[in-house]
PDB file of C-alpha atoms in Angstrom:
ATOM      1  CA  MET X1041      95.255 102.198 140.476  1.00 69.00           C
ATOM      2  CA  LYS X1042      92.223 104.284 139.660  1.00 82.00           C
ATOM      3  CA  ARG X1043      89.311 102.648 137.863  1.00 90.00           C
ATOM      4  CA  GLN X1044      88.080 104.618 134.878  1.00 95.00           C
ATOM      5  CA  GLN X1045      85.856 104.303 131.825  1.00 94.00           C
ATOM      6  CA  GLU X1046      87.130 103.899 128.302  1.00 94.00           C
ATOM      7  CA  THR X1047      85.860 107.174 126.790  1.00 96.00           C
ATOM      8  CA  VAL X1048      86.321 107.951 123.098  1.00 97.00           C
ATOM      9  CA  GLY X1049      88.263 111.198 122.690  1.00 98.00           C
ATOM     10  CA  SER X1050      90.002 110.949 126.048  1.00 98.00           C
ATOM     11  CA  ILE X1051      93.750 111.403 126.247  1.00 98.00           C
ATOM     12  CA  VAL X1052      95.762 108.923 128.289  1.00 98.00           C
ATOM     13  CA  GLN X1053      99.164 109.648 129.743  1.00 98.00           C
ATOM     14  CA  ILE X1054     101.830 106.955 129.537  1.00 98.00           C
ATOM     15  CA  HIS X1055     104.883 107.195 131.777  1.00 97.00           C
ATOM     16  CA  VAL X1056     107.423 105.101 129.876  1.00 96.00           C
ATOM     17  CA  ASN X1057     109.966 103.385 132.167  1.00 92.00           C
ATOM     18  CA  ASP X1058     109.596 106.305 134.592  1.00 92.00           C
ATOM     19  CA  GLU X1059     111.745 108.226 132.081  1.00 94.00           C
ATOM     20  CA  PHE X1060     109.341 110.268 129.965  1.00 98.00           C
ATOM     21  CA  TYR X1061     105.692 110.860 129.165  1.00 98.00           C
ATOM     22  CA  VAL X1062     103.853 110.142 125.934  1.00 98.00           C
ATOM     23  CA  TYR X1063     100.180 110.459 125.104  1.00 99.00           C
ATOM     24  CA  ALA X1064      97.505 108.575 123.195  1.00 99.00           C
ATOM     25  CA  GLN X1065      93.907 109.294 122.297  1.00 99.00           C
ATOM     26  CA  ILE X1066      91.152 106.730 122.706  1.00 98.00           C
ATOM     27  CA  LEU X1067      89.427 106.162 119.368  1.00 98.00           C
ATOM     28  CA  PRO X1068      86.310 104.110 118.561  1.00 96.00           C
ATOM     29  CA  HIS X1069      86.430 100.309 118.343  1.00 94.00           C
ATOM     30  CA  GLY X1070      89.134  99.836 120.992  1.00 93.00           C
ATOM     31  CA  LEU X1071      91.883 101.626 119.081  1.00 97.00           C
ATOM     32  CA  LEU X1072      94.297 104.252 120.354  1.00 98.00           C
ATOM     33  CA  ALA X1073      96.298 106.820 118.394  1.00 98.00           C
ATOM     34  CA  PHE X1074      99.780 107.196 119.905  1.00 99.00           C
ATOM     35  CA  PHE X1075     101.250 110.638 119.359  1.00 98.00           C
ATOM     36  CA  ASP X1076     104.864 111.392 118.504  1.00 98.00           C
ATOM     37  CA  TYR X1077     105.170 113.682 121.491  1.00 97.00           C
ATOM     38  CA  LYS X1078     107.626 112.962 124.272  1.00 96.00           C
ATOM     39  CA  SER X1079     108.212 115.056 127.385  1.00 96.00           C
ATOM     40  CA  ASP X1080     110.182 114.812 130.614  1.00 96.00           C
ATOM     41  CA  THR X1081     107.288 116.474 132.438  1.00 96.00           C
ATOM     42  CA  GLU X1082     103.540 115.986 132.408  1.00 95.00           C
ATOM     43  CA  LEU X1083     101.751 117.852 129.638  1.00 94.00           C
ATOM     44  CA  SER X1084      99.709 120.802 130.885  1.00 93.00           C
ATOM     45  CA  ASP X1085      98.083 121.789 127.567  1.00 95.00           C
ATOM     46  CA  LEU X1086      96.578 118.894 125.626  1.00 96.00           C
ATOM     47  CA  ASN X1087      96.063 121.152 122.612  1.00 94.00           C
ATOM     48  CA  VAL X1088      99.717 120.499 121.725  1.00 95.00           C
ATOM     49  CA  LEU X1089      98.552 117.066 120.563  1.00 97.00           C
ATOM     50  CA  LYS X1090      96.236 118.551 117.938  1.00 94.00           C
ATOM     51  CA  ASN X1091      99.241 119.055 115.639  1.00 94.00           C
ATOM     52  CA  ALA X1092     101.430 116.159 116.795  1.00 97.00           C
ATOM     53  CA  LYS X1093     102.365 113.437 114.329  1.00 98.00           C
ATOM     54  CA  VAL X1094     100.818 110.026 115.010  1.00 98.00           C
ATOM     55  CA  LEU X1095     103.350 107.249 115.629  1.00 98.00           C
ATOM     56  CA  PHE X1096     100.832 104.440 115.162  1.00 97.00           C
ATOM     57  CA  ILE X1097      97.228 103.434 115.765  1.00 98.00           C
ATOM     58  CA  THR X1098      96.565 100.071 117.349  1.00 97.00           C
ATOM     59  CA  ALA X1099      94.376  98.219 119.839  1.00 97.00           C
ATOM     60  CA  VAL X1100      95.270  97.873 123.501  1.00 97.00           C
ATOM     61  CA  TYR X1101      93.656  95.539 126.033  1.00 97.00           C
ATOM     62  CA  LYS X1102      90.696  97.310 127.641  1.00 96.00           C
ATOM     63  CA  TYR X1103      91.989  96.728 131.197  1.00 97.00           C
ATOM     64  CA  VAL X1104      94.959  99.018 130.489  1.00 97.00           C
ATOM     65  CA  ILE X1105      92.485 101.899 130.467  1.00 97.00           C
ATOM     66  CA  THR X1106      89.731 100.650 132.805  1.00 97.00           C
ATOM     67  CA  LYS X1107      92.108  99.603 135.585  1.00 96.00           C
ATOM     68  CA  GLY X1108      93.944 102.918 135.341  1.00 96.00           C
ATOM     69  CA  ILE X1109      97.323 101.599 134.242  1.00 96.00           C
ATOM     70  CA  TRP X1110      97.319 104.578 131.862  1.00 97.00           C
ATOM     71  CA  LEU X1111      95.408 107.463 133.390  1.00 96.00           C
ATOM     72  CA  LYS X1112      93.030 109.652 131.470  1.00 97.00           C
ATOM     73  CA  VAL X1113      94.231 113.250 131.743  1.00 97.00           C
ATOM     74  CA  GLY X1114      91.607 115.025 129.669  1.00 97.00           C
ATOM     75  CA  LYS X1115      89.636 114.964 126.473  1.00 97.00           C
ATOM     76  CA  ILE X1116      89.981 116.777 123.154  1.00 97.00           C
ATOM     77  CA  PRO X1117      88.024 116.440 119.924  1.00 97.00           C
ATOM     78  CA  ILE X1118      89.266 113.685 117.645  1.00 97.00           C
ATOM     79  CA  ARG X1119      91.230 115.268 114.813  1.00 96.00           C
ATOM     80  CA  GLU X1120      89.893 115.100 111.276  1.00 96.00           C
ATOM     81  CA  ASP X1121      92.756 112.822 110.167  1.00 95.00           C
ATOM     82  CA  LEU X1122      91.742 110.316 112.869  1.00 97.00           C
ATOM     83  CA  GLN X1123      87.998 110.348 112.148  1.00 95.00           C
ATOM     84  CA  ILE X1124      88.238 107.455 109.684  1.00 94.00           C
ATOM     85  CA  LEU X1125      90.084 104.541 111.209  1.00 96.00           C
ATOM     86  CA  PRO X1126      92.841 103.106 109.035  1.00 97.00           C
ATOM     87  CA  LEU X1127      92.658  99.610 107.608  1.00 98.00           C
ATOM     88  CA  ARG X1128      94.882  97.042 109.301  1.00 97.00           C
ATOM     89  CA  PHE X1129      96.324  93.834 107.942  1.00 96.00           C
ATOM     90  CA  VAL X1130      95.861  90.197 108.893  1.00 96.00           C
ATOM     91  CA  TYR X1131      98.102  87.349 107.771  1.00 94.00           C
ATOM     92  CA  ASP X1132      96.617  83.853 107.504  1.00 93.00           C
ATOM     93  CA  ARG X1133      99.400  81.353 108.182  1.00 90.00           C
ATOM     94  CA  ILE X1134      97.455  78.443 106.701  1.00 95.00           C
ATOM     95  CA  SER X1135      96.715  80.008 103.321  1.00 93.00           C
ATOM     96  CA  GLU X1136      99.796  82.263 103.508  1.00 91.00           C
ATOM     97  CA  LYS X1137      97.647  85.155 102.308  1.00 94.00           C
ATOM     98  CA  PHE X1138      97.206  88.735 103.453  1.00 95.00           C
ATOM     99  CA  PHE X1139      93.903  90.453 104.173  1.00 97.00           C
ATOM    100  CA  THR X1140      92.870  93.976 105.042  1.00 98.00           C
ATOM    101  CA  TYR X1141      90.744  94.396 108.147  1.00 98.00           C
ATOM    102  CA  ASN X1142      88.353  97.320 108.516  1.00 98.00           C
ATOM    103  CA  PRO X1143      88.043  98.108 112.255  1.00 96.00           C
ATOM    104  CA  GLU X1144      84.843 100.100 111.667  1.00 94.00           C
ATOM    105  CA  THR X1145      82.920  97.260 109.990  1.00 96.00           C
ATOM    106  CA  GLY X1146      84.878  94.138 110.947  1.00 95.00           C
ATOM    107  CA  GLU X1147      85.089  93.195 107.268  1.00 97.00           C
ATOM    108  CA  THR X1148      88.149  91.556 105.762  1.00 97.00           C
ATOM    109  CA  ALA X1149      89.211  91.467 102.131  1.00 98.00           C
ATOM    110  CA  PRO X1150      92.111  89.828 100.289  1.00 98.00           C
ATOM    111  CA  THR X1151      95.046  92.126  99.657  1.00 97.00           C
ATOM    112  CA  THR X1152      98.616  92.087  98.422  1.00 95.00           C
ATOM    113  CA  ILE X1153     101.804  92.043 100.427  1.00 93.00           C
ATOM    114  CA  ASP X1154     102.609  95.510  99.060  1.00 94.00           C
ATOM    115  CA  VAL X1155      99.401  96.941 100.508  1.00 96.00           C
ATOM    116  CA  ALA X1156      99.738  94.997 103.776  1.00 95.00           C
ATOM    117  CA  LYS X1157     103.270  96.236 104.469  1.00 92.00           C
ATOM    118  CA  LYS X1158     101.970  99.826 104.599  1.00 94.00           C
ATOM    119  CA  LEU X1159      99.417  98.944 107.302  1.00 96.00           C
ATOM    120  CA  GLU X1160      99.554  98.284 111.032  1.00 94.00           C
ATOM    121  CA  ARG X1161      98.980  94.635 111.930  1.00 94.00           C
ATOM    122  CA  ALA X1162      95.589  93.826 113.468  1.00 95.00           C
ATOM    123  CA  ALA X1163      96.641  92.863 116.971  1.00 94.00           C
ATOM    124  CA  VAL X1164      95.874  93.757 120.573  1.00 96.00           C
ATOM    125  CA  TRP X1165      98.809  94.914 122.696  1.00 96.00           C
ATOM    126  CA  ASP X1166      99.317  95.089 126.447  1.00 96.00           C
ATOM    127  CA  ASP X1167     100.693  98.137 128.225  1.00 97.00           C
ATOM    128  CA  LYS X1168     104.240  96.813 128.621  1.00 97.00           C
ATOM    129  CA  GLN X1169     104.506  95.900 124.930  1.00 96.00           C
ATOM    130  CA  ILE X1170     103.335  99.359 123.847  1.00 98.00           C
ATOM    131  CA  GLU X1171     105.657 101.094 126.304  1.00 97.00           C
ATOM    132  CA  GLU X1172     108.586  99.039 125.029  1.00 96.00           C
ATOM    133  CA  ARG X1173     107.631  99.754 121.419  1.00 96.00           C
ATOM    134  CA  ILE X1174     107.551 103.500 122.134  1.00 97.00           C
ATOM    135  CA  LYS X1175     110.847 103.409 124.058  1.00 96.00           C
ATOM    136  CA  ASN X1176     112.479 101.450 121.222  1.00 95.00           C
ATOM    137  CA  HIS X1177     111.197 104.027 118.736  1.00 95.00           C
ATOM    138  CA  TYR X1178     112.781 106.917 120.628  1.00 96.00           C
ATOM    139  CA  ASP X1179     115.976 104.927 121.243  1.00 95.00           C
ATOM    140  CA  GLY X1180     116.195 104.134 117.515  1.00 94.00           C
ATOM    141  CA  VAL X1181     116.317 100.360 118.043  1.00 91.00           C
ATOM    142  CA  PRO X1182     114.081  97.569 116.665  1.00 87.00           C
ATOM    143  CA  CYS X1183     111.155  96.440 118.784  1.00 88.00           C
ATOM    144  CA  LYS X1184     111.120  92.711 119.485  1.00 87.00           C
ATOM    145  CA  TRP X1185     107.305  92.755 119.376  1.00 87.00           C
ATOM    146  CA  MET X1186     107.474  93.844 115.723  1.00 85.00           C
ATOM    147  CA  GLN X1187     109.995  91.174 114.689  1.00 84.00           C
ATOM    148  CA  GLU X1188     107.413  88.749 113.283  1.00 82.00           C
ATOM    149  CA  THR X1189     105.917  91.535 111.162  1.00 84.00           C
ATOM    150  CA  PHE X1190     109.369  92.472 109.835  1.00 80.00           C
ATOM    151  CA  GLU X1191     109.989  88.813 108.957  1.00 83.00           C
ATOM    152  CA  LEU X1192     106.658  88.550 107.106  1.00 80.00           C
ATOM    153  CA  PHE X1193     107.773  91.307 104.789  1.00 82.00           C
ATOM    154  CA  ASN X1194     111.458  90.313 104.677  1.00 76.00           C
ATOM    155  CA  MET X1195     112.268  93.735 106.090  1.00 57.00           C
ATOM    156  CA  VAL X1196     115.230  94.738 108.178  1.00 50.00           C
ATOM    157  CA  PRO X1197     113.927  96.431 111.350  1.00 51.00           C
TER     158      PRO X1197
END
């Protein structure tokens, strides 16, 4: 595996189960935006991602990038819709309350379940969990790593 730096704006290529390729962009504060773009072959023009829908934005362990598990394949400017990082939610099991988490400032604030259910959970994922989540998305099946979140909101996956 190739060692590499975590560089904001860089695009990483993810070869999911040796079946298909997907791409994510490194954002500030350890977050990545995963694009709804799937291909059987490696992408030759990263500009395709400028108009791709975003599946989700979440944090991934730094070693996934720095140890080259997902290789950087280029860099493009961060799109306007990704310039401001979205709030995420935190659930406190002791108080049984929800909070928003601002990844830019680190601040938390009380929120409602209705607001929280529209947000991505504040969590850090490893490469295998993300790859499984993406594969499950394209296969149209629930992701086991999201089960606890579904249960929090009494949602059917």
